[in-house]
Amino acid sequence: TLTFTGAASSTGSIGSNSGGTVFGSTLRNNGTFAVGSGSSTSVGTITNASGATIKGQTGTFRVYADWTNNGTLSAASGTIDFAGSGAQLITNAEANFFNLTRSRSGTLTFGGNVTSTGTFTVSGGTLAVGNTRFAAPGTYTNLGLISVGASGQIIHAVERVKFTDVAGVTAGSYTTPDKLYVTIQDPDRNLNGSATETMIVAVTSTGGDSESI
């Protein structure tokens, strides 16, 4: 593990491909920061300057303060966990994460459009999307609260209702005694993970038989 006890400002390459990095204060990245395959931590604010790159790898980068991105996030794997117990802000024109997690109480606010192509998880606190666009085409789990502004968007590539086989392939027909599986998208996008909801799907066969699921 590479440890910086004071404020860090890089013009070249820092980080480790095989380990982790600990920033005890702020980080201003003007070059390339490799998150690595281990566990990395930043206590202070992170600024990824214009022309700079944060390279997400298989490890987890826990961020306890604000994140400003004016450069590039190259994240084909790995997890960025916003783990501060208070308010945190992501400021950017566009931020593309792989796995994105909000693991603590408090509010994480998006100040620009955000994409999480892998697994997105809110396990505590509030995610404030505001009037930005949040795209989460992968796995989407919310156990906290998500707030969206009047012009904000949450985009998740799941149809509202689809019938599939056991492998998840959409089924065009059903023959007794085959098994049929139903995938349903929560109509409020599970913005409140603590709310219990009941959904009823009515199915009518071509022979006139009706069932409720």
PDB file of N, CA and C in Angstrom, residues 102-161:
ATOM      1  N   ARG A 102     -23.041   3.687  -2.674  1.00  0.00           N
ATOM      2  CA  ARG A 102     -23.211   4.647  -1.580  1.00  0.00           C
ATOM      3  C   ARG A 102     -23.460   3.807  -0.333  1.00  0.00           C
ATOM      4  N   SER A 103     -22.457   3.741   0.569  1.00  0.00           N
ATOM      5  CA  SER A 103     -22.519   2.756   1.651  1.00  0.00           C
ATOM      6  C   SER A 103     -22.797   3.352   3.027  1.00  0.00           C
ATOM      7  N   ARG A 104     -22.916   4.664   3.123  1.00  0.00           N
ATOM      8  CA  ARG A 104     -23.100   5.269   4.440  1.00  0.00           C
ATOM      9  C   ARG A 104     -24.313   6.179   4.458  1.00  0.00           C
ATOM     10  N   SER A 105     -24.653   6.701   5.664  1.00  0.00           N
ATOM     11  CA  SER A 105     -25.754   7.654   5.803  1.00  0.00           C
ATOM     12  C   SER A 105     -25.340   9.002   5.228  1.00  0.00           C
ATOM     13  N   GLY A 106     -26.254   9.962   5.266  1.00  0.00           N
ATOM     14  CA  GLY A 106     -25.964  11.239   4.649  1.00  0.00           C
ATOM     15  C   GLY A 106     -26.432  11.246   3.203  1.00  0.00           C
ATOM     16  N   THR A 107     -26.148  12.351   2.488  1.00  0.00           N
ATOM     17  CA  THR A 107     -26.635  12.526   1.126  1.00  0.00           C
ATOM     18  C   THR A 107     -25.476  12.642   0.145  1.00  0.00           C
ATOM     19  N   LEU A 108     -25.534  11.833  -0.907  1.00  0.00           N
ATOM     20  CA  LEU A 108     -24.607  11.942  -2.028  1.00  0.00           C
ATOM     21  C   LEU A 108     -25.351  12.642  -3.156  1.00  0.00           C
ATOM     22  N   THR A 109     -24.835  13.792  -3.603  1.00  0.00           N
ATOM     23  CA  THR A 109     -25.507  14.604  -4.615  1.00  0.00           C
ATOM     24  C   THR A 109     -24.745  14.566  -5.932  1.00  0.00           C
ATOM     25  N   PHE A 110     -25.484  14.360  -7.030  1.00  0.00           N
ATOM     26  CA  PHE A 110     -24.899  14.427  -8.366  1.00  0.00           C
ATOM     27  C   PHE A 110     -24.958  15.864  -8.863  1.00  0.00           C
ATOM     28  N   GLY A 111     -23.804  16.421  -9.238  1.00  0.00           N
ATOM     29  CA  GLY A 111     -23.755  17.751  -9.816  1.00  0.00           C
ATOM     30  C   GLY A 111     -23.627  17.720 -11.323  1.00  0.00           C
ATOM     31  N   GLY A 112     -23.679  16.535 -11.909  1.00  0.00           N
ATOM     32  CA  GLY A 112     -23.601  16.348 -13.352  1.00  0.00           C
ATOM     33  C   GLY A 112     -24.072  14.951 -13.684  1.00  0.00           C
ATOM     34  N   ASN A 113     -24.123  14.626 -14.961  1.00  0.00           N
ATOM     35  CA  ASN A 113     -24.605  13.315 -15.380  1.00  0.00           C
ATOM     36  C   ASN A 113     -23.635  12.208 -14.956  1.00  0.00           C
ATOM     37  N   VAL A 114     -24.203  11.093 -14.513  1.00  0.00           N
ATOM     38  CA  VAL A 114     -23.411   9.971 -14.006  1.00  0.00           C
ATOM     39  C   VAL A 114     -23.904   8.677 -14.638  1.00  0.00           C
ATOM     40  N   THR A 115     -22.949   7.785 -14.959  1.00  0.00           N
ATOM     41  CA  THR A 115     -23.272   6.454 -15.463  1.00  0.00           C
ATOM     42  C   THR A 115     -22.553   5.410 -14.621  1.00  0.00           C
ATOM     43  N   SER A 116     -23.258   4.346 -14.262  1.00  0.00           N
ATOM     44  CA  SER A 116     -22.663   3.192 -13.597  1.00  0.00           C
ATOM     45  C   SER A 116     -22.962   1.968 -14.450  1.00  0.00           C
ATOM     46  N   THR A 117     -21.949   1.455 -15.161  1.00  0.00           N
ATOM     47  CA  THR A 117     -22.183   0.380 -16.123  1.00  0.00           C
ATOM     48  C   THR A 117     -22.187  -1.006 -15.485  1.00  0.00           C
ATOM     49  N   GLY A 118     -21.687  -1.118 -14.266  1.00  0.00           N
ATOM     50  CA  GLY A 118     -21.658  -2.413 -13.590  1.00  0.00           C
ATOM     51  C   GLY A 118     -22.789  -2.539 -12.588  1.00  0.00           C
ATOM     52  N   THR A 119     -22.441  -2.617 -11.311  1.00  0.00           N
ATOM     53  CA  THR A 119     -23.421  -2.753 -10.233  1.00  0.00           C
ATOM     54  C   THR A 119     -23.556  -1.432  -9.485  1.00  0.00           C
ATOM     55  N   PHE A 120     -24.791  -0.967  -9.347  1.00  0.00           N
ATOM     56  CA  PHE A 120     -25.067   0.247  -8.591  1.00  0.00           C
ATOM     57  C   PHE A 120     -25.806  -0.127  -7.317  1.00  0.00           C
ATOM     58  N   THR A 121     -25.304   0.357  -6.158  1.00  0.00           N
ATOM     59  CA  THR A 121     -25.896  -0.011  -4.871  1.00  0.00           C
ATOM     60  C   THR A 121     -25.978   1.198  -3.956  1.00  0.00           C
ATOM     61  N   VAL A 122     -27.154   1.434  -3.407  1.00  0.00           N
ATOM     62  CA  VAL A 122     -27.309   2.372  -2.297  1.00  0.00           C
ATOM     63  C   VAL A 122     -27.684   1.539  -1.080  1.00  0.00           C
ATOM     64  N   SER A 123     -26.759   1.406  -0.146  1.00  0.00           N
ATOM     65  CA  SER A 123     -27.027   0.592   1.044  1.00  0.00           C
ATOM     66  C   SER A 123     -27.338   1.442   2.261  1.00  0.00           C
ATOM     67  N   GLY A 124     -27.295   2.766   2.116  1.00  0.00           N
ATOM     68  CA  GLY A 124     -27.641   3.651   3.227  1.00  0.00           C
ATOM     69  C   GLY A 124     -27.686   5.084   2.757  1.00  0.00           C
ATOM     70  N   GLY A 125     -28.409   5.920   3.490  1.00  0.00           N
ATOM     71  CA  GLY A 125     -28.464   7.336   3.174  1.00  0.00           C
ATOM     72  C   GLY A 125     -29.319   7.646   1.965  1.00  0.00           C
ATOM     73  N   THR A 126     -29.035   8.815   1.342  1.00  0.00           N
ATOM     74  CA  THR A 126     -29.833   9.328   0.238  1.00  0.00           C
ATOM     75  C   THR A 126     -28.944   9.625  -0.957  1.00  0.00           C
ATOM     76  N   LEU A 127     -29.418   9.261  -2.132  1.00  0.00           N
ATOM     77  CA  LEU A 127     -28.782   9.662  -3.378  1.00  0.00           C
ATOM     78  C   LEU A 127     -29.652  10.735  -4.013  1.00  0.00           C
ATOM     79  N   ALA A 128     -29.093  11.935  -4.204  1.00  0.00           N
ATOM     80  CA  ALA A 128     -29.833  13.052  -4.793  1.00  0.00           C
ATOM     81  C   ALA A 128     -29.409  13.210  -6.247  1.00  0.00           C
ATOM     82  N   VAL A 129     -30.236  12.698  -7.162  1.00  0.00           N
ATOM     83  CA  VAL A 129     -29.942  12.800  -8.587  1.00  0.00           C
ATOM     84  C   VAL A 129     -30.208  14.210  -9.094  1.00  0.00           C
ATOM     85  N   GLY A 130     -31.167  14.890  -8.459  1.00  0.00           N
ATOM     86  CA  GLY A 130     -31.497  16.252  -8.848  1.00  0.00           C
ATOM     87  C   GLY A 130     -32.012  16.318 -10.273  1.00  0.00           C
ATOM     88  N   ASN A 131     -31.531  17.304 -11.040  1.00  0.00           N
ATOM     89  CA  ASN A 131     -31.968  17.471 -12.425  1.00  0.00           C
ATOM     90  C   ASN A 131     -30.936  16.944 -13.417  1.00  0.00           C
ATOM     91  N   THR A 132     -30.129  15.979 -12.967  1.00  0.00           N
ATOM     92  CA  THR A 132     -29.140  15.365 -13.839  1.00  0.00           C
ATOM     93  C   THR A 132     -29.693  14.066 -14.434  1.00  0.00           C
ATOM     94  N   ARG A 133     -28.876  13.394 -15.244  1.00  0.00           N
ATOM     95  CA  ARG A 133     -29.244  12.100 -15.805  1.00  0.00           C
ATOM     96  C   ARG A 133     -28.357  11.019 -15.186  1.00  0.00           C
ATOM     97  N   PHE A 134     -29.000  10.007 -14.606  1.00  0.00           N
ATOM     98  CA  PHE A 134     -28.263   8.883 -14.021  1.00  0.00           C
ATOM     99  C   PHE A 134     -28.628   7.613 -14.782  1.00  0.00           C
ATOM    100  N   ALA A 135     -27.635   7.015 -15.427  1.00  0.00           N
ATOM    101  CA  ALA A 135     -27.843   5.781 -16.189  1.00  0.00           C
ATOM    102  C   ALA A 135     -27.202   4.626 -15.445  1.00  0.00           C
ATOM    103  N   ALA A 136     -28.001   3.596 -15.156  1.00  0.00           N
ATOM    104  CA  ALA A 136     -27.515   2.405 -14.464  1.00  0.00           C
ATOM    105  C   ALA A 136     -28.002   1.175 -15.218  1.00  0.00           C
ATOM    106  N   PRO A 137     -27.359   0.838 -16.341  1.00  0.00           N
ATOM    107  CA  PRO A 137     -27.838  -0.276 -17.165  1.00  0.00           C
ATOM    108  C   PRO A 137     -27.563  -1.649 -16.579  1.00  0.00           C
ATOM    109  N   GLY A 138     -26.738  -1.727 -15.536  1.00  0.00           N
ATOM    110  CA  GLY A 138     -26.416  -3.016 -14.937  1.00  0.00           C
ATOM    111  C   GLY A 138     -27.340  -3.354 -13.782  1.00  0.00           C
ATOM    112  N   THR A 139     -26.807  -4.005 -12.750  1.00  0.00           N
ATOM    113  CA  THR A 139     -27.582  -4.370 -11.565  1.00  0.00           C
ATOM    114  C   THR A 139     -27.840  -3.128 -10.711  1.00  0.00           C
ATOM    115  N   TYR A 140     -29.094  -2.979 -10.256  1.00  0.00           N
ATOM    116  CA  TYR A 140     -29.536  -1.762  -9.573  1.00  0.00           C
ATOM    117  C   TYR A 140     -30.167  -2.176  -8.248  1.00  0.00           C
ATOM    118  N   THR A 141     -29.533  -1.790  -7.124  1.00  0.00           N
ATOM    119  CA  THR A 141     -30.048  -2.151  -5.800  1.00  0.00           C
ATOM    120  C   THR A 141     -30.140  -0.904  -4.936  1.00  0.00           C
ATOM    121  N   ASN A 142     -31.329  -0.615  -4.431  1.00  0.00           N
ATOM    122  CA  ASN A 142     -31.523   0.550  -3.577  1.00  0.00           C
ATOM    123  C   ASN A 142     -32.134   0.133  -2.252  1.00  0.00           C
ATOM    124  N   LEU A 143     -31.366   0.313  -1.180  1.00  0.00           N
ATOM    125  CA  LEU A 143     -31.853   0.055   0.173  1.00  0.00           C
ATOM    126  C   LEU A 143     -31.954   1.351   0.974  1.00  0.00           C
ATOM    127  N   GLY A 144     -31.806   2.468   0.299  1.00  0.00           N
ATOM    128  CA  GLY A 144     -31.908   3.773   0.945  1.00  0.00           C
ATOM    129  C   GLY A 144     -33.015   4.587   0.317  1.00  0.00           C
ATOM    130  N   LEU A 145     -32.710   5.849  -0.026  1.00  0.00           N
ATOM    131  CA  LEU A 145     -33.684   6.745  -0.642  1.00  0.00           C
ATOM    132  C   LEU A 145     -33.019   7.466  -1.799  1.00  0.00           C
ATOM    133  N   ILE A 146     -33.724   7.557  -2.939  1.00  0.00           N
ATOM    134  CA  ILE A 146     -33.221   8.275  -4.109  1.00  0.00           C
ATOM    135  C   ILE A 146     -34.201   9.391  -4.440  1.00  0.00           C
ATOM    136  N   SER A 147     -33.688  10.614  -4.547  1.00  0.00           N
ATOM    137  CA  SER A 147     -34.537  11.753  -4.910  1.00  0.00           C
ATOM    138  C   SER A 147     -34.171  12.229  -6.311  1.00  0.00           C
ATOM    139  N   VAL A 148     -35.203  12.594  -7.090  1.00  0.00           N
ATOM    140  CA  VAL A 148     -35.012  13.026  -8.470  1.00  0.00           C
ATOM    141  C   VAL A 148     -35.745  14.340  -8.671  1.00  0.00           C
ATOM    142  N   GLY A 149     -35.091  15.321  -9.337  1.00  0.00           N
ATOM    143  CA  GLY A 149     -35.709  16.604  -9.615  1.00  0.00           C
ATOM    144  C   GLY A 149     -36.716  16.510 -10.746  1.00  0.00           C
ATOM    145  N   ALA A 150     -37.387  17.631 -11.015  1.00  0.00           N
ATOM    146  CA  ALA A 150     -38.454  17.657 -12.014  1.00  0.00           C
ATOM    147  C   ALA A 150     -37.957  17.285 -13.400  1.00  0.00           C
ATOM    148  N   SER A 151     -36.725  17.641 -13.730  1.00  0.00           N
ATOM    149  CA  SER A 151     -36.174  17.310 -15.045  1.00  0.00           C
ATOM    150  C   SER A 151     -35.080  16.251 -14.969  1.00  0.00           C
ATOM    151  N   GLY A 152     -34.951  15.614 -13.809  1.00  0.00           N
ATOM    152  CA  GLY A 152     -33.956  14.560 -13.656  1.00  0.00           C
ATOM    153  C   GLY A 152     -34.412  13.254 -14.285  1.00  0.00           C
ATOM    154  N   GLN A 153     -33.457  12.350 -14.545  1.00  0.00           N
ATOM    155  CA  GLN A 153     -33.756  11.071 -15.167  1.00  0.00           C
ATOM    156  C   GLN A 153     -32.977   9.951 -14.500  1.00  0.00           C
ATOM    157  N   ILE A 154     -33.636   8.804 -14.337  1.00  0.00           N
ATOM    158  CA  ILE A 154     -32.953   7.562 -13.997  1.00  0.00           C
ATOM    159  C   ILE A 154     -33.233   6.601 -15.131  1.00  0.00           C
ATOM    160  N   ILE A 155     -32.172   6.092 -15.744  1.00  0.00           N
ATOM    161  CA  ILE A 155     -32.313   5.229 -16.911  1.00  0.00           C
ATOM    162  C   ILE A 155     -31.794   3.844 -16.559  1.00  0.00           C
ATOM    163  N   HIS A 156     -32.682   2.857 -16.677  1.00  0.00           N
ATOM    164  CA  HIS A 156     -32.292   1.478 -16.428  1.00  0.00           C
ATOM    165  C   HIS A 156     -32.886   0.613 -17.529  1.00  0.00           C
ATOM    166  N   ALA A 157     -32.044  -0.175 -18.157  1.00  0.00           N
ATOM    167  CA  ALA A 157     -32.473  -0.925 -19.353  1.00  0.00           C
ATOM    168  C   ALA A 157     -33.205  -2.211 -18.983  1.00  0.00           C
ATOM    169  N   VAL A 158     -34.361  -2.062 -18.350  1.00  0.00           N
ATOM    170  CA  VAL A 158     -35.214  -3.210 -18.048  1.00  0.00           C
ATOM    171  C   VAL A 158     -36.617  -2.899 -18.538  1.00  0.00           C
ATOM    172  N   GLU A 159     -37.206  -3.830 -19.313  1.00  0.00           N
ATOM    173  CA  GLU A 159     -38.583  -3.618 -19.753  1.00  0.00           C
ATOM    174  C   GLU A 159     -39.509  -3.692 -18.545  1.00  0.00           C
ATOM    175  N   ARG A 160     -40.694  -3.108 -18.670  1.00  0.00           N
ATOM    176  CA  ARG A 160     -41.604  -3.070 -17.529  1.00  0.00           C
ATOM    177  C   ARG A 160     -42.023  -4.481 -17.113  1.00  0.00           C
ATOM    178  N   VAL A 161     -42.438  -5.309 -18.064  1.00  0.00           N
ATOM    179  CA  VAL A 161     -42.786  -6.703 -17.771  1.00  0.00           C
ATOM    180  C   VAL A 161     -42.324  -7.565 -18.931  1.00  0.00           C
TER     181      VAL A 161
END
